[in-house]
Amino acid sequence: MGNSVRGATSIKTLSFEDFFQVEVGGQVKRAALLLGSTEEANDVVQDAFVRVYQRWDEIDDPGPYLNRTVLNLCRDLGRARTRRLVIERMLPRDAVSIRTEDSLTDVLARLPFNHRAAIVLRFWAGLSTDEIADQLGCKPGSVGPWITRGLRALRKELT
Amino acid sequence: MITEDELRDRLARAASKSDVTFSAHEVRARAAATGHRAPRAGRWLFAGIAASVAAIAAFAVPSVVGRSGQIDAVASESTTTAPITTAPITAAPITTSDASVPDTPTSSTPAEPTSEVQMPPTICGNELPARFTLVSAGTEPATSSRVDSGRLIVEFTDSAGTGVSVSWPPAPRALYGDAPDYRIFPNTADSMIGPDGRTTAQRLTFLDTRQNEFDVDQGDAIGPVLDIEEFGGPSPLDDLPAECGRVEVAPLGMEASDATEIGRYAIDLFWLGQEDASFAARDARGSHLVDLSPRVTSSEMVDVLPRSEPVQCDDESVPSESAPVVEPQVFPTSAEALDTFLDTNPAATTFIPTGWHEMVSDGAVGYGIPFDDVPGGPTSQTKMITVVYVEQTSDGWVVTDWISSGC
């Protein structure tokens, strides 16, 4: 893919517009898998790009910065989850926009964030354990158990 | 059973349905709307961001590894019932201890303090029921322990004076208060079975969202990282009061000169019994983390309490619910009546626990969870998810009835 979602080096050699074109598709797809919502994914990634743009002069390697910002914004959405779960049940059903026939995203959404992120980064982005640890800001030793437990939960619920 | 290749395919299929709905032009426009100037070509300034990142990283993961709960040499009885310390934590007596060889509690009898100092009586015990470790590299660990109104309070600090305070059992819950301008959130609740097959370590990461306000990258702003190890075997909680099934964790401020409590969370203690992977599942949704922010966070005087229908479910076949409260308890204040109702009434188990809006009328108070804000209007005019009605009687305040969305 060549973008930083999949671990490619992203030293700032591109203009912001070119950087946006290279990154935006992968970032939205990853965020959608993490959030279970294309709509929220676009919001989160757009917020992240705004931050990157505002700091474009200051950041020497915007790819990792963008990655980290998107992941953190996805993570933050979970903080109001209890309240949102109550409210979501009152909203029209089309408010949740990404649905697959096998409800993979539903099952993913029920995983703890780090389990979900580790699964997506390994099996969708194809990152190594060290790369996942780097993106999530954790020790490499934590990644394996997260993937194992995430897989176990997916296999249990996707039979 | 889904294979890894199938998982890759399904993830790819799910991701392929996610289209981008905004452009680089919109990003630039949004940035401009915030007063941001367009980047200047060729301008590469690293010093500012590097200094910011370095400063944040310095407090990001405090360098403390401490054996928790062991009261080694210091014990003091506080005469105040105030929440866990809001004073600089360096004011508390400090002892150091070795975290490298944890002791596994195997008895239901709390360990006797090893200190020769006379311990004030505690509600739950003289040693925390699980091993807490504030993770990082570098400096020598430091902990202090004291007893405040029977609660064992153990503080973990690093050389900069930052850290985490743990109270067993938790302090009484605050009923009223302003919603804080910033809060920390338990960001990660993960667990793993230890190498002996009997211990579980769960790691809690606290994210200091104050950084949002200054647009500092949160990736650099992860607060104290707390490991909690719980042990298999007989539970030391079995013979203790119910409130001892929880500990309260309060991350403290990040700077030594400004060490203040910035949030409080209660953590239920689950005992593993034997090798039991279900702990991870129980833990997975973070349901054991309870925000201890005040029940009631705003108040308004009203002429008449709102009695309109709560927010309708999307599925209109699901009716709203309401019920009177039979034989209600009497309390000195309306807030205490609400608090007990929420904690004890079976109908209230699905109600949102915090963030209630108080609507005060003559001799009656309504507590509501607003569905949405009314721009420019009073909160009482908005649709409510739930309203609990409390009335004043000659004996005190009682919850009379409630209404709630049925979904």
GROMACS .gro file of C-alpha atoms in nm, chain B residues 179-385:
model
  207
  338ALA     CA    1  -1.818   1.816   3.608
  339PRO     CA    2  -1.440   1.849   3.595
  340ASP     CA    3  -1.283   2.046   3.315
  341TYR     CA    4  -1.049   1.760   3.254
  342ARG     CA    5  -1.060   1.401   3.349
  343ILE     CA    6  -0.853   1.095   3.320
  344PHE     CA    7  -0.995   0.779   3.183
  345PRO     CA    8  -0.902   0.422   3.239
  346ASN     CA    9  -0.788   0.371   2.891
  347THR     CA   10  -0.701   0.007   2.888
  348ALA     CA   11  -0.829  -0.279   3.092
  349ASP     CA   12  -0.633  -0.579   2.990
  350SER     CA   13  -0.545  -0.891   3.173
  351MET     CA   14  -0.330  -1.192   3.133
  352ILE     CA   15  -0.270  -1.512   3.316
  353GLY     CA   16   0.063  -1.517   3.491
  354PRO     CA   17   0.331  -1.775   3.427
  355ASP     CA   18   0.224  -1.979   3.727
  356GLY     CA   19  -0.127  -2.010   3.586
  357ARG     CA   20  -0.272  -1.863   3.900
  358THR     CA   21  -0.209  -1.495   3.885
  359THR     CA   22  -0.368  -1.239   3.663
  360ALA     CA   23  -0.211  -0.909   3.587
  361GLN     CA   24  -0.436  -0.644   3.454
  362ARG     CA   25  -0.296  -0.322   3.331
  363LEU     CA   26  -0.480   0.004   3.358
  364THR     CA   27  -0.366   0.295   3.154
  365PHE     CA   28  -0.492   0.640   3.238
  366LEU     CA   29  -0.519   0.898   2.967
  367ASP     CA   30  -0.495   1.255   3.081
  368THR     CA   31  -0.735   1.434   2.851
  369ARG     CA   32  -0.621   1.772   2.965
  370GLN     CA   33  -0.376   1.742   2.684
  371ASN     CA   34  -0.660   1.772   2.436
  372GLU     CA   35  -0.715   2.129   2.532
  373PHE     CA   36  -0.367   2.221   2.434
  374ASP     CA   37  -0.366   2.005   2.128
  375VAL     CA   38  -0.081   1.797   2.256
  376ASP     CA   39  -0.061   1.459   2.100
  377GLN     CA   40  -0.222   1.213   2.335
  378GLY     CA   41   0.016   0.946   2.229
  379ASP     CA   42   0.270   1.130   2.434
  380ALA     CA   43   0.036   1.195   2.719
  381ILE     CA   44  -0.033   0.853   2.859
  382GLY     CA   45  -0.044   0.887   3.232
  383PRO     CA   46   0.059   0.644   3.499
  384VAL     CA   47   0.038   0.284   3.399
  385LEU     CA   48  -0.080   0.064   3.678
  386ASP     CA   49  -0.046  -0.310   3.691
  387ILE     CA   50  -0.271  -0.498   3.925
  388GLU     CA   51  -0.194  -0.859   3.992
  389GLU     CA   52  -0.460  -1.073   4.145
  390PHE     CA   53  -0.400  -1.413   4.275
  391GLY     CA   54  -0.568  -1.747   4.259
  392GLY     CA   55  -0.645  -1.963   4.556
  393PRO     CA   56  -0.864  -1.877   4.853
  394SER     CA   57  -0.996  -1.526   4.835
  395PRO     CA   58  -0.887  -1.298   5.117
  396LEU     CA   59  -1.210  -1.108   5.058
  397ASP     CA   60  -1.443  -1.382   5.174
  398ASP     CA   61  -1.468  -1.281   5.535
  399LEU     CA   62  -1.456  -0.907   5.482
  400PRO     CA   63  -1.732  -0.648   5.451
  401ALA     CA   64  -1.879  -0.612   5.103
  402GLU     CA   65  -1.721  -0.273   5.047
  403CYS     CA   66  -1.382  -0.445   5.063
  404GLY     CA   67  -1.453  -0.598   4.725
  405ARG     CA   68  -1.339  -0.275   4.569
  406VAL     CA   69  -1.036  -0.056   4.565
  407GLU     CA   70  -1.027   0.300   4.450
  408VAL     CA   71  -0.751   0.424   4.226
  409ALA     CA   72  -0.672   0.792   4.206
  410PRO     CA   73  -0.402   0.903   3.966
  411LEU     CA   74  -0.229   1.206   4.101
  412GLY     CA   75  -0.116   1.518   3.924
  413MET     CA   76   0.172   1.500   3.689
  414GLU     CA   77   0.405   1.759   3.834
  415ALA     CA   78   0.572   1.735   4.168
  416SER     CA   79   0.486   2.094   4.242
  417ASP     CA   80   0.123   2.035   4.157
  418ALA     CA   81   0.044   1.687   4.275
  419THR     CA   82  -0.330   1.680   4.292
  420GLU     CA   83  -0.586   1.412   4.251
  421ILE     CA   84  -0.721   1.428   3.898
  422GLY     CA   85  -0.970   1.147   3.900
  423ARG     CA   86  -1.100   0.853   4.096
  424TYR     CA   87  -1.208   0.512   3.985
  425ALA     CA   88  -1.336   0.215   4.174
  426ILE     CA   89  -1.220  -0.125   4.064
  427ASP     CA   90  -1.406  -0.438   4.156
  428LEU     CA   91  -1.182  -0.714   4.273
  429PHE     CA   92  -1.257  -1.044   4.109
  430TRP     CA   93  -1.099  -1.347   4.257
  431LEU     CA   94  -0.977  -1.609   4.023
  432GLY     CA   95  -1.020  -1.921   4.222
  433GLN     CA   96  -0.817  -2.151   4.007
  434GLU     CA   97  -0.675  -2.116   3.660
  435ASP     CA   98  -0.950  -1.918   3.506
  436ALA     CA   99  -0.927  -1.746   3.173
  437SER     CA  100  -1.276  -1.612   3.215
  438PHE     CA  101  -1.130  -1.327   3.412
  439ALA     CA  102  -1.024  -1.175   3.083
  440ALA     CA  103  -1.374  -1.199   2.944
  441ARG     CA  104  -1.525  -1.051   3.253
  442ASP     CA  105  -1.273  -0.776   3.235
  443ALA     CA  106  -1.293  -0.723   2.862
  444ARG     CA  107  -1.559  -0.457   2.851
  445GLY     CA  108  -1.414  -0.261   3.134
  446SER     CA  109  -1.734  -0.303   3.325
  447HIS     CA  110  -1.552  -0.323   3.652
  448LEU     CA  111  -1.430   0.031   3.615
  449VAL     CA  112  -1.671   0.271   3.772
  450ASP     CA  113  -1.640   0.642   3.733
  451LEU     CA  114  -1.665   0.803   4.071
  452SER     CA  115  -1.752   1.144   3.941
  453PRO     CA  116  -2.042   1.299   4.128
  454ARG     CA  117  -2.393   1.173   4.080
  455VAL     CA  118  -2.532   1.519   4.032
  456THR     CA  119  -2.337   1.757   3.815
  457SER     CA  120  -2.579   2.041   3.748
  458SER     CA  121  -2.882   2.202   3.908
  459GLU     CA  122  -3.170   2.424   3.802
  460MET     CA  123  -3.469   2.584   3.973
  461VAL     CA  124  -3.798   2.501   3.800
  462ASP     CA  125  -4.159   2.598   3.863
  463VAL     CA  126  -4.292   2.253   3.782
  464LEU     CA  127  -4.106   1.928   3.742
  465PRO     CA  128  -4.110   1.798   3.384
  466ARG     CA  129  -4.351   1.510   3.342
  467SER     CA  130  -4.332   1.461   2.967
  468GLU     CA  131  -4.260   1.127   2.808
  469PRO     CA  132  -3.894   1.027   2.796
  470VAL     CA  133  -3.710   0.985   2.469
  471GLN     CA  134  -3.887   0.741   2.243
  472CYS     CA  135  -3.701   0.433   2.134
  473ASP     CA  136  -3.629   0.393   1.766
  474ASP     CA  137  -3.833   0.079   1.780
  475GLU     CA  138  -4.168   0.237   1.860
  476SER     CA  139  -4.307  -0.092   1.975
  477VAL     CA  140  -4.085  -0.062   2.281
  478PRO     CA  141  -4.279   0.146   2.531
  479SER     CA  142  -4.137   0.381   2.787
  480GLU     CA  143  -4.131   0.258   3.142
  481SER     CA  144  -4.246   0.415   3.464
  482ALA     CA  145  -4.332   0.297   3.808
  483PRO     CA  146  -4.405   0.419   4.156
  484VAL     CA  147  -4.164   0.328   4.431
  485VAL     CA  148  -4.333   0.110   4.689
  486GLU     CA  149  -4.248   0.173   5.053
  487PRO     CA  150  -3.968   0.415   4.982
  488GLN     CA  151  -3.694   0.482   5.231
  489VAL     CA  152  -3.672   0.824   5.391
  490PHE     CA  153  -3.353   1.030   5.372
  491PRO     CA  154  -3.240   1.367   5.506
  492THR     CA  155  -3.176   1.503   5.157
  493SER     CA  156  -3.315   1.444   4.811
  494ALA     CA  157  -2.971   1.358   4.678
  495GLU     CA  158  -2.924   1.081   4.930
  496ALA     CA  159  -3.263   0.943   4.834
  497LEU     CA  160  -3.154   0.939   4.469
  498ASP     CA  161  -2.820   0.784   4.556
  499THR     CA  162  -2.970   0.494   4.746
  500PHE     CA  163  -3.241   0.443   4.486
  501LEU     CA  164  -2.983   0.414   4.209
  502ASP     CA  165  -2.768   0.180   4.411
  503THR     CA  166  -3.038  -0.049   4.540
  504ASN     CA  167  -3.357  -0.043   4.335
  505PRO     CA  168  -3.369  -0.326   4.079
  506ALA     CA  169  -3.537  -0.095   3.828
  507ALA     CA  170  -3.237   0.136   3.837
  508THR     CA  171  -2.971  -0.113   3.741
  509THR     CA  172  -2.969   0.007   3.381
  510PHE     CA  173  -2.980   0.377   3.463
  511ILE     CA  174  -2.676   0.589   3.390
  512PRO     CA  175  -2.494   0.628   3.721
  513THR     CA  176  -2.349   0.976   3.693
  514GLY     CA  177  -2.414   1.313   3.537
  515TRP     CA  178  -2.766   1.371   3.667
  516HIS     CA  179  -2.928   1.710   3.627
  517GLU     CA  180  -3.113   1.831   3.934
  518MET     CA  181  -3.441   2.018   3.888
  519VAL     CA  182  -3.554   2.178   4.213
  520SER     CA  183  -3.914   2.273   4.267
  521ASP     CA  184  -4.115   2.352   4.578
  522GLY     CA  185  -4.098   2.043   4.797
  523ALA     CA  186  -3.998   1.819   4.509
  524VAL     CA  187  -3.687   1.749   4.310
  525GLY     CA  188  -3.648   1.571   3.979
  526TYR     CA  189  -3.321   1.414   3.874
  527GLY     CA  190  -3.289   1.364   3.501
  528ILE     CA  191  -3.043   1.233   3.247
  529PRO     CA  192  -3.082   1.470   2.953
  530PHE     CA  193  -3.085   1.319   2.607
  531ASP     CA  194  -2.949   1.625   2.433
  532ASP     CA  195  -2.884   1.989   2.496
  533VAL     CA  196  -3.135   2.255   2.411
  534PRO     CA  197  -2.937   2.539   2.254
  535GLY     CA  198  -2.986   2.843   2.469
  536GLY     CA  199  -3.257   2.681   2.675
  537PRO     CA  200  -3.274   2.530   3.021
  538THR     CA  201  -3.185   2.165   3.053
  539SER     CA  202  -3.525   2.089   3.204
  540GLN     CA  203  -3.681   2.167   2.866
  541THR     CA  204  -3.495   1.892   2.686
  542LYS     CA  205  -3.607   1.538   2.638
  543MET     CA  206  -3.489   1.312   2.915
  544ILE     CA  207  -3.372   0.955   2.903
   0.00000   0.00000   0.00000
